[in-house]
Short mmCIF file of N, CA and C and ligand atoms in Angstrom, two decimals:
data_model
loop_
_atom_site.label_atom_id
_atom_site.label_comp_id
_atom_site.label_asym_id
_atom_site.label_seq_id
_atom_site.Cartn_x
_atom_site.Cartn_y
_atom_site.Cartn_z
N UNK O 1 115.44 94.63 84.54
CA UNK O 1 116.50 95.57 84.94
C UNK O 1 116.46 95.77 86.46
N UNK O 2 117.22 95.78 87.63
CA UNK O 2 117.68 95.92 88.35
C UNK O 2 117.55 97.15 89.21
N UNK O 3 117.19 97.62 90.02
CA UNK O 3 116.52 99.00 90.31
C UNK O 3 117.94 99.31 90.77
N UNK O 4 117.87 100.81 90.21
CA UNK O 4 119.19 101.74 90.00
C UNK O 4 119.06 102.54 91.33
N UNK O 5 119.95 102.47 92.59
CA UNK O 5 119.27 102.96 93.90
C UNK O 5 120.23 104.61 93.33
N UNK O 6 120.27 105.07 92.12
CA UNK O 6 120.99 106.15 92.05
C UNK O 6 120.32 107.12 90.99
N UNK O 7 119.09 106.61 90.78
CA UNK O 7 118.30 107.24 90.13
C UNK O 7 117.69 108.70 90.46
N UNK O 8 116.85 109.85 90.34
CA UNK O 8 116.97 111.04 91.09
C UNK O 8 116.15 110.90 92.49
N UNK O 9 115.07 110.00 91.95
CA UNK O 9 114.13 109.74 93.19
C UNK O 9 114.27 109.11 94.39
N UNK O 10 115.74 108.25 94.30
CA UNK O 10 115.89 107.72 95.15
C UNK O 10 117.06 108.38 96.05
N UNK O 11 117.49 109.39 95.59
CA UNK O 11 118.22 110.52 96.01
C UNK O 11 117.59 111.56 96.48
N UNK O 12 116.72 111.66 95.69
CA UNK O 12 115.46 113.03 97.10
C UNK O 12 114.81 111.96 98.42
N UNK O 13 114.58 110.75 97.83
CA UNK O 13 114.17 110.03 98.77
C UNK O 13 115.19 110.03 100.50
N UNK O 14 116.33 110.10 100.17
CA UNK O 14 117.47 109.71 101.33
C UNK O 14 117.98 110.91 101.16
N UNK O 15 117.19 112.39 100.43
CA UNK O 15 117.75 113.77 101.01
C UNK O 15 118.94 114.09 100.47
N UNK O 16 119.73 113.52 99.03
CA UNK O 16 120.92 113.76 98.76
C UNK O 16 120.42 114.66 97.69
N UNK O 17 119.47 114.76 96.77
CA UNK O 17 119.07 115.90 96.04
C UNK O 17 117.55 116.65 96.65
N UNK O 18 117.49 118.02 96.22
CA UNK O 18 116.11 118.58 96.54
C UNK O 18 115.12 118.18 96.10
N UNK O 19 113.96 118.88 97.09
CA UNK O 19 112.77 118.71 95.89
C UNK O 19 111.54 119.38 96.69
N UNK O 20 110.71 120.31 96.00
CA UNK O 20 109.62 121.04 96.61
C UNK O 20 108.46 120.08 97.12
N UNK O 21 108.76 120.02 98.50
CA UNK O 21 107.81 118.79 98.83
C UNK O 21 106.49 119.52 98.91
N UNK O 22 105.27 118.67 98.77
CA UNK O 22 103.87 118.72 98.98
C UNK O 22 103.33 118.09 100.23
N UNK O 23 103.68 116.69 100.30
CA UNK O 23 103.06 115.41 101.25
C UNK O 23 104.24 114.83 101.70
N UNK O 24 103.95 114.08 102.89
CA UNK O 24 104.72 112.76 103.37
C UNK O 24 104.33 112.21 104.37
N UNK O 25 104.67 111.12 104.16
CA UNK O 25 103.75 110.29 105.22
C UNK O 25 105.05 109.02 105.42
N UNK O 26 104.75 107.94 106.42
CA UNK O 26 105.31 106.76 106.27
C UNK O 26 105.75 106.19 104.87
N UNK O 27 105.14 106.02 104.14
CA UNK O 27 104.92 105.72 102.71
C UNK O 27 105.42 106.04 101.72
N UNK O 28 104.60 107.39 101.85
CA UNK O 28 105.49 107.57 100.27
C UNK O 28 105.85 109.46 100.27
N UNK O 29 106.15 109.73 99.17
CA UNK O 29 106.36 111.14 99.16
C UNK O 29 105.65 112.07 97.81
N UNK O 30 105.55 113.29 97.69
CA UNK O 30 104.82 113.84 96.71
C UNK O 30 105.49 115.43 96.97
N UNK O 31 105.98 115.65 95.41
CA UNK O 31 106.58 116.88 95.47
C UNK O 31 106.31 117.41 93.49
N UNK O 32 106.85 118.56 93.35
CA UNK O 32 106.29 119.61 92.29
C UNK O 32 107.33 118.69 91.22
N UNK O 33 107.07 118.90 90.39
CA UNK O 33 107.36 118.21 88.55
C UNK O 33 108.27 119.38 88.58
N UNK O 34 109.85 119.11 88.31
CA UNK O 34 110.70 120.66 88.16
C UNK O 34 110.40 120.95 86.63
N UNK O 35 109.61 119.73 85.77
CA UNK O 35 109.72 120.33 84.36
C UNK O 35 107.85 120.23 84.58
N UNK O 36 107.03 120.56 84.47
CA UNK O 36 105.93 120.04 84.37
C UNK O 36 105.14 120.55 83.03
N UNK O 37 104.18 119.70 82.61
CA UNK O 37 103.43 119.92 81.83
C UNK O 37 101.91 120.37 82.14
N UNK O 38 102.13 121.04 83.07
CA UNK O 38 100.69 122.11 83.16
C UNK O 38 101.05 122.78 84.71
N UNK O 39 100.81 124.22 84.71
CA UNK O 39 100.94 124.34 85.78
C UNK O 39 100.21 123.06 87.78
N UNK O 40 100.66 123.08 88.36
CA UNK O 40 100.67 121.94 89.14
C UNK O 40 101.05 120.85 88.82
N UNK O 41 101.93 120.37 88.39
CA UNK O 41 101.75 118.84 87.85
C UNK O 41 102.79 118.58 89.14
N UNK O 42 102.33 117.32 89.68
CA UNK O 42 102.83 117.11 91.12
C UNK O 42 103.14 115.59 90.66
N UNK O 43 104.16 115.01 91.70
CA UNK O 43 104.54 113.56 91.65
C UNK O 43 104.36 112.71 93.04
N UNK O 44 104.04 111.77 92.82
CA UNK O 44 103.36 110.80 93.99
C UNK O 44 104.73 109.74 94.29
N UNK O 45 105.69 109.32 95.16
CA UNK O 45 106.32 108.28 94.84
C UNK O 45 106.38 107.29 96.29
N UNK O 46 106.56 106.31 96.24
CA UNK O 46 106.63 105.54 97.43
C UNK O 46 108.04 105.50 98.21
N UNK O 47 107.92 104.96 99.07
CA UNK O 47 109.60 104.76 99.62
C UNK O 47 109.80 103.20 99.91
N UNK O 48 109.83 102.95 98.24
CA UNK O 48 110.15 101.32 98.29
C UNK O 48 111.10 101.55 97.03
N UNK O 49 111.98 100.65 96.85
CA UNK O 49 112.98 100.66 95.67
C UNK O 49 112.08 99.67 94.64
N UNK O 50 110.95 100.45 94.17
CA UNK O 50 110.76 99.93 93.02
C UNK O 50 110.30 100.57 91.60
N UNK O 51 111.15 100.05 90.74
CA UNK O 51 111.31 100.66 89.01
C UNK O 51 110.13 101.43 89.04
N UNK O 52 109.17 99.95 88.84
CA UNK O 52 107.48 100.33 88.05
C UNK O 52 106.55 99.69 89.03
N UNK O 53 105.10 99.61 88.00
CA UNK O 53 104.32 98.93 89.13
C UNK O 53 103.97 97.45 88.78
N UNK O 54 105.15 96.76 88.08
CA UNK O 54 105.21 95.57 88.19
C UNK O 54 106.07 94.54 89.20
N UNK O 55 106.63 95.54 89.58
CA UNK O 55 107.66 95.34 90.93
C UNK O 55 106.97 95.91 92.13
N UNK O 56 106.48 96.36 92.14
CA UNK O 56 105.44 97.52 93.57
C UNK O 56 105.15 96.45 94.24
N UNK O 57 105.44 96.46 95.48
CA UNK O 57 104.69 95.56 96.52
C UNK O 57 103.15 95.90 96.85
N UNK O 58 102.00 94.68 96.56
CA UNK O 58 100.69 94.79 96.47
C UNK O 58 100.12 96.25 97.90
N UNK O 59 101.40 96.10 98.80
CA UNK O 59 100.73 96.53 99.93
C UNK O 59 101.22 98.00 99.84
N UNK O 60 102.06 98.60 98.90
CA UNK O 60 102.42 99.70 98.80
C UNK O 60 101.57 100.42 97.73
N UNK O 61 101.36 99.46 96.78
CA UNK O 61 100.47 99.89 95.61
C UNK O 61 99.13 100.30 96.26
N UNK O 62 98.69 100.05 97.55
CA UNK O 62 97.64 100.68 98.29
C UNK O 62 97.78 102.10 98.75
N UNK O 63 98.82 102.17 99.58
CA UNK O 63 99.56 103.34 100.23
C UNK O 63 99.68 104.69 99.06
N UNK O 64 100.88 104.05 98.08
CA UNK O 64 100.50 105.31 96.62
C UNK O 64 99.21 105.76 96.46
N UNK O 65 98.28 104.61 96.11
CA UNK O 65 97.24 105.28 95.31
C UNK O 65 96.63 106.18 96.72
N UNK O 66 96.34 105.36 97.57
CA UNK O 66 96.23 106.32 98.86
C UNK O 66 96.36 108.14 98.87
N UNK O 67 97.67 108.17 98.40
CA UNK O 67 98.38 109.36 98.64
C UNK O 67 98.32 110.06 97.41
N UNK O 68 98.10 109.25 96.19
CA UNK O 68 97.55 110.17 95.04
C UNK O 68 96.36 110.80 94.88
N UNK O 69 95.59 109.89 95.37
CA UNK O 69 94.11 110.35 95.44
C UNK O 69 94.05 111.78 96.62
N UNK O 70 95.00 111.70 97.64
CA UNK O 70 94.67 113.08 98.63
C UNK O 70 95.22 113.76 98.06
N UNK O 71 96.40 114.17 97.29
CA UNK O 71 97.47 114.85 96.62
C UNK O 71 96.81 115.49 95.04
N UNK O 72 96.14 114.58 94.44
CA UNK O 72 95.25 114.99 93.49
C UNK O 72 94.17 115.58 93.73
N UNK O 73 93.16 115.52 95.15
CA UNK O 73 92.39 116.46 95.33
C UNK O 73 92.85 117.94 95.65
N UNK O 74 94.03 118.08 96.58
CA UNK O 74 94.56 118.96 96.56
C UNK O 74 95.20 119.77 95.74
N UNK O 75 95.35 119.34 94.88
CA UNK O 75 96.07 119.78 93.33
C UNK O 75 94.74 120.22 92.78
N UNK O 76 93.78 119.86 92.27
CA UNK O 76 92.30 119.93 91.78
C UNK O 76 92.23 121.40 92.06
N UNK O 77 91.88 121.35 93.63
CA UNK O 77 91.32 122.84 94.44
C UNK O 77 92.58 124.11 94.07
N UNK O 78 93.85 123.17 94.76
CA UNK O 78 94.88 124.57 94.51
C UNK O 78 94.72 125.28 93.18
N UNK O 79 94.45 124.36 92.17
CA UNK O 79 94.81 125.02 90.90
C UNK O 79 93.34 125.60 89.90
N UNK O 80 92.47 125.14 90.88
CA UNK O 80 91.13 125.08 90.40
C UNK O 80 90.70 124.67 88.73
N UNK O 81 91.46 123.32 88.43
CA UNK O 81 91.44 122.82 87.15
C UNK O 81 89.96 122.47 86.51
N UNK O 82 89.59 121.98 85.52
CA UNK O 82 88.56 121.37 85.12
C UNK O 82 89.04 120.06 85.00
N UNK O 83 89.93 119.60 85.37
CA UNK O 83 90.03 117.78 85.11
C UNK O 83 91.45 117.94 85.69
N UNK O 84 91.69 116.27 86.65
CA UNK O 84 93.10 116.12 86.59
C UNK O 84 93.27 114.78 85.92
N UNK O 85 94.90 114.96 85.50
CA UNK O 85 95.11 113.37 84.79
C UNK O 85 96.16 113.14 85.89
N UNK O 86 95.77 111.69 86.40
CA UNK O 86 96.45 110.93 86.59
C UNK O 86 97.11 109.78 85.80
N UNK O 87 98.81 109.72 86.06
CA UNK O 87 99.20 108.96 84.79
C UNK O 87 100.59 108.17 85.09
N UNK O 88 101.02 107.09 84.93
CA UNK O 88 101.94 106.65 85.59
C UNK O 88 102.45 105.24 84.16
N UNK O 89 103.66 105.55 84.16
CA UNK O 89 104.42 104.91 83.08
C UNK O 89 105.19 103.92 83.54
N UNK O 90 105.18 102.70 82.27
CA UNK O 90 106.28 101.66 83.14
C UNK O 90 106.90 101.39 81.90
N UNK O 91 108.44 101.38 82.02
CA UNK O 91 109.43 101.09 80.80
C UNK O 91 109.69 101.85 80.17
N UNK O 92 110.88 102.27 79.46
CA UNK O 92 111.19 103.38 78.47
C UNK O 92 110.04 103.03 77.30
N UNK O 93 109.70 102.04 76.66
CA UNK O 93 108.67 102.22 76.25
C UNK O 93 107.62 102.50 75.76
N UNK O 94 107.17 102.48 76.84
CA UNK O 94 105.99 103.50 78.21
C UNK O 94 105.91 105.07 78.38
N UNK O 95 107.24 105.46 78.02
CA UNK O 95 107.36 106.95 77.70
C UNK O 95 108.51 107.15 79.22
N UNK O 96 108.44 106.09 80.40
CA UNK O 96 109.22 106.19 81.57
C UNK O 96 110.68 106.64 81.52
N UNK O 97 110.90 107.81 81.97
CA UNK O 97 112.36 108.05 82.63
C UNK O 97 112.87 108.30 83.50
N UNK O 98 112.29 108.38 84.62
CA UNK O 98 112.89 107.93 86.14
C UNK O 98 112.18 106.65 86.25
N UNK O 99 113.28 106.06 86.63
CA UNK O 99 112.70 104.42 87.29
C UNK O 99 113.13 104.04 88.75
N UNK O 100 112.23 105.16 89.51
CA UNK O 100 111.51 104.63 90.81
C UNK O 100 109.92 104.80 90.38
N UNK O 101 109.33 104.05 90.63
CA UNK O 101 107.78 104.76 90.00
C UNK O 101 106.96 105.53 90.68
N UNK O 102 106.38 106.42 89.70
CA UNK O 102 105.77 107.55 90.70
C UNK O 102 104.69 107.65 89.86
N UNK O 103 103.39 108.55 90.11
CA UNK O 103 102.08 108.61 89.45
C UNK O 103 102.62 110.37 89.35
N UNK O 104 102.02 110.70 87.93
CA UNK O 104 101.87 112.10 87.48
C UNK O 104 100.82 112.42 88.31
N UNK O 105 100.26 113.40 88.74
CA UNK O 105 99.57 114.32 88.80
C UNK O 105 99.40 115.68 88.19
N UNK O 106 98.52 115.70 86.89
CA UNK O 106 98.58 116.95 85.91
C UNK O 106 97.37 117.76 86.06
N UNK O 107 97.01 119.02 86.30
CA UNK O 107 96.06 119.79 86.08
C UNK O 107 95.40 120.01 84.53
N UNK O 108 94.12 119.69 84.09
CA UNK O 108 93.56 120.15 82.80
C UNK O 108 93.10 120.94 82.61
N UNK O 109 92.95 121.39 81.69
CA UNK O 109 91.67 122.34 81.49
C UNK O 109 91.09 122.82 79.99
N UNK O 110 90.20 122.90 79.98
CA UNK O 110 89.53 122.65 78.78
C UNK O 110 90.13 123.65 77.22
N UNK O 111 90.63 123.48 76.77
CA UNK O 111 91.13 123.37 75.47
C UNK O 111 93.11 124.00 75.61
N UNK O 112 93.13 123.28 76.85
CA UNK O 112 94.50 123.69 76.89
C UNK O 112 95.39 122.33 76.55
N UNK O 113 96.33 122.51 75.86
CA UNK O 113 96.95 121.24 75.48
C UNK O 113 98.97 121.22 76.65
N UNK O 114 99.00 119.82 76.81
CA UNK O 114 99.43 119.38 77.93
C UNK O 114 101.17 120.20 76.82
N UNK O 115 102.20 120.55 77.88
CA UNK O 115 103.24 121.05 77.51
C UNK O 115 104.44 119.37 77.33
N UNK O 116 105.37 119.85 76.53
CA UNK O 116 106.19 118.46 76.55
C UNK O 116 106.65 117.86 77.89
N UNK O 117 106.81 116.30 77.45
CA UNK O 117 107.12 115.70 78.59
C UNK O 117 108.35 115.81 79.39
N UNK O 118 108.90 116.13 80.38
CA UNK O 118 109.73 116.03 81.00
C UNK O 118 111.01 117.19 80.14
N UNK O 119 110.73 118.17 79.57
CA UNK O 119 111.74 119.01 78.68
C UNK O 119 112.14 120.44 79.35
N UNK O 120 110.78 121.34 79.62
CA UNK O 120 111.15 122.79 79.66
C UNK O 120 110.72 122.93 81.79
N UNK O 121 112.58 123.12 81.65
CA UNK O 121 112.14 123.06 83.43
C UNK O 121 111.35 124.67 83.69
N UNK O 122 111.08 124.78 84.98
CA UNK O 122 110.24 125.94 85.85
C UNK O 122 110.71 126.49 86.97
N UNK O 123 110.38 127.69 86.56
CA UNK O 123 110.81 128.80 87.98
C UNK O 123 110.58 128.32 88.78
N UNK O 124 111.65 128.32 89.91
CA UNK O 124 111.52 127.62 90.70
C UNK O 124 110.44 128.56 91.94
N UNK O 125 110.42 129.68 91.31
CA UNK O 125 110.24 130.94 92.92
C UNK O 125 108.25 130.59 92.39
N UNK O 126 108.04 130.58 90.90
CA UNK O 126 106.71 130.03 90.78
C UNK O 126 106.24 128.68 91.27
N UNK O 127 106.93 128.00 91.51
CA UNK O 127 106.80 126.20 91.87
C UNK O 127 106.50 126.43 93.30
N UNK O 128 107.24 126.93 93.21
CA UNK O 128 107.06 127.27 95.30
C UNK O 128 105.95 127.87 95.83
N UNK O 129 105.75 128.80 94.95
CA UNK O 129 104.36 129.86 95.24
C UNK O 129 102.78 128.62 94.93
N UNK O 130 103.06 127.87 94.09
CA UNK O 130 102.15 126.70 93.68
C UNK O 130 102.05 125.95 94.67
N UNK O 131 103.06 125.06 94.97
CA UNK O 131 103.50 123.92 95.91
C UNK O 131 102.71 124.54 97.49
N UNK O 132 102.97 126.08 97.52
CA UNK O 132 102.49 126.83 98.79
C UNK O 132 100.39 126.28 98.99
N UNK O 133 100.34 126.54 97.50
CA UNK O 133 98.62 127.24 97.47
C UNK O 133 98.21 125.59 97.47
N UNK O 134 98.79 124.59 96.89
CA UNK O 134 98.22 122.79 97.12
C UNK O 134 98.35 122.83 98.31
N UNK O 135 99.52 122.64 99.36
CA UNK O 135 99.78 122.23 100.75
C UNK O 135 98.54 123.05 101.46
N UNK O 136 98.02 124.37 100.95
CA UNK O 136 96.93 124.48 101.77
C UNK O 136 95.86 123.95 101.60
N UNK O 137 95.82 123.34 100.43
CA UNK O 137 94.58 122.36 100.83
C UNK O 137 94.63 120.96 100.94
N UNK O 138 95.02 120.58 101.40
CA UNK O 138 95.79 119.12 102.29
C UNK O 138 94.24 118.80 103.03
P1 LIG A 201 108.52 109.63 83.76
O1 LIG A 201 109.00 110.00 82.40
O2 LIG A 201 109.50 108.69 84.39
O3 LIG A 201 107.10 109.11 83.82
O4 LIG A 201 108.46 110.96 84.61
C1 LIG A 201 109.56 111.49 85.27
C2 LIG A 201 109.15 112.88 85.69
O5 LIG A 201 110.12 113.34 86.60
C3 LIG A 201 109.10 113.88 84.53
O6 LIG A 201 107.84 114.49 84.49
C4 LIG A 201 110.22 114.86 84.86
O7 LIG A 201 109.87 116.19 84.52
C5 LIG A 201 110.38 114.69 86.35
N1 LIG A 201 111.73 114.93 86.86
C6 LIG A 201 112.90 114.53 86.29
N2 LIG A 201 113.95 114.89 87.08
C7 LIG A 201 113.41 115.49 88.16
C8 LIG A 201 114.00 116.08 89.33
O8 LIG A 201 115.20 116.11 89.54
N3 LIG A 201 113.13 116.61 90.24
C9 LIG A 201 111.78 116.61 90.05
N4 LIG A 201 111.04 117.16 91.02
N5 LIG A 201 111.19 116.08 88.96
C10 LIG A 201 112.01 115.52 88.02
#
């Protein structure tokens, strides 16, 4: 399939829709899950037009994980979890429904079970107050 340059991500990407940013760099971008399944659940995405990570250019697939790994520590501390999942889908499949690819970033914690995928969106005035307490630990 053909990468859809009209997908949502590639529209926050070029600023035509919002999105509570966290990170940015050359690379890639990382902002709040508007539906998430645990409080913090943050998204990692590159600024390359690609679906999944079978299309990812080897040299970007550096850069992401790059930026997940700082973005997930920061998520860790902000939210002071007992585990994060990192998780990243390719193909409807796969469970994938945006196809620019991006890595989940989910907060755990011990006997809490993860909320549905991509269903019950979030206050936005709480996302913000979240998105606030990660960016400080950058
Ligand atoms: P996927 O199913 O492709 O792995 O994950 C897509 C993720 O994007 C889901 O967790 C979903 O909640 C999130 N999402 C969908 N639309 C938007 C949006 O417009 N803005 C943001 N920030 N997240 C979105």
């Amino acid at each position: 399939m053909a990468y859809d340059e009209n997908n949502i991500f590639a529209k926050i990407l070029r600023g035509e829709a919002p999105c509570i940013k966290i990170y940015e760099d050359d690379h890639t971008l990382s902002f709040m899950d508007i539906m998430p399944q645990a409080e913090g659940h943050t998204l990692v995405i590159p600024k390359e037009p690609a679906e999944n990570i079978l299309d990812l250019s080897p040299e970007m697939a550096g850069h992401l994980i790059k930026s997940t790994q700082k973005v997930a520590k920061a998520v860790k501390a902000a939210t002071n979890a007992d585990g994060v999942l990192v998780a990243q889908l390719n193909g409807s499949a796969a469970g994938q429904t945006v196809f620019h690819i991006h890595f989940h970033i989910i907060p755990r914690n011990e006997g809490l079970d993860l909320k549905f995928h991509a269903r019950d969106m979030a206050d936005m005035g709480e996302l913000e107050a979240l998105a606030d307490r990660i960016r400080a630990e950058l």
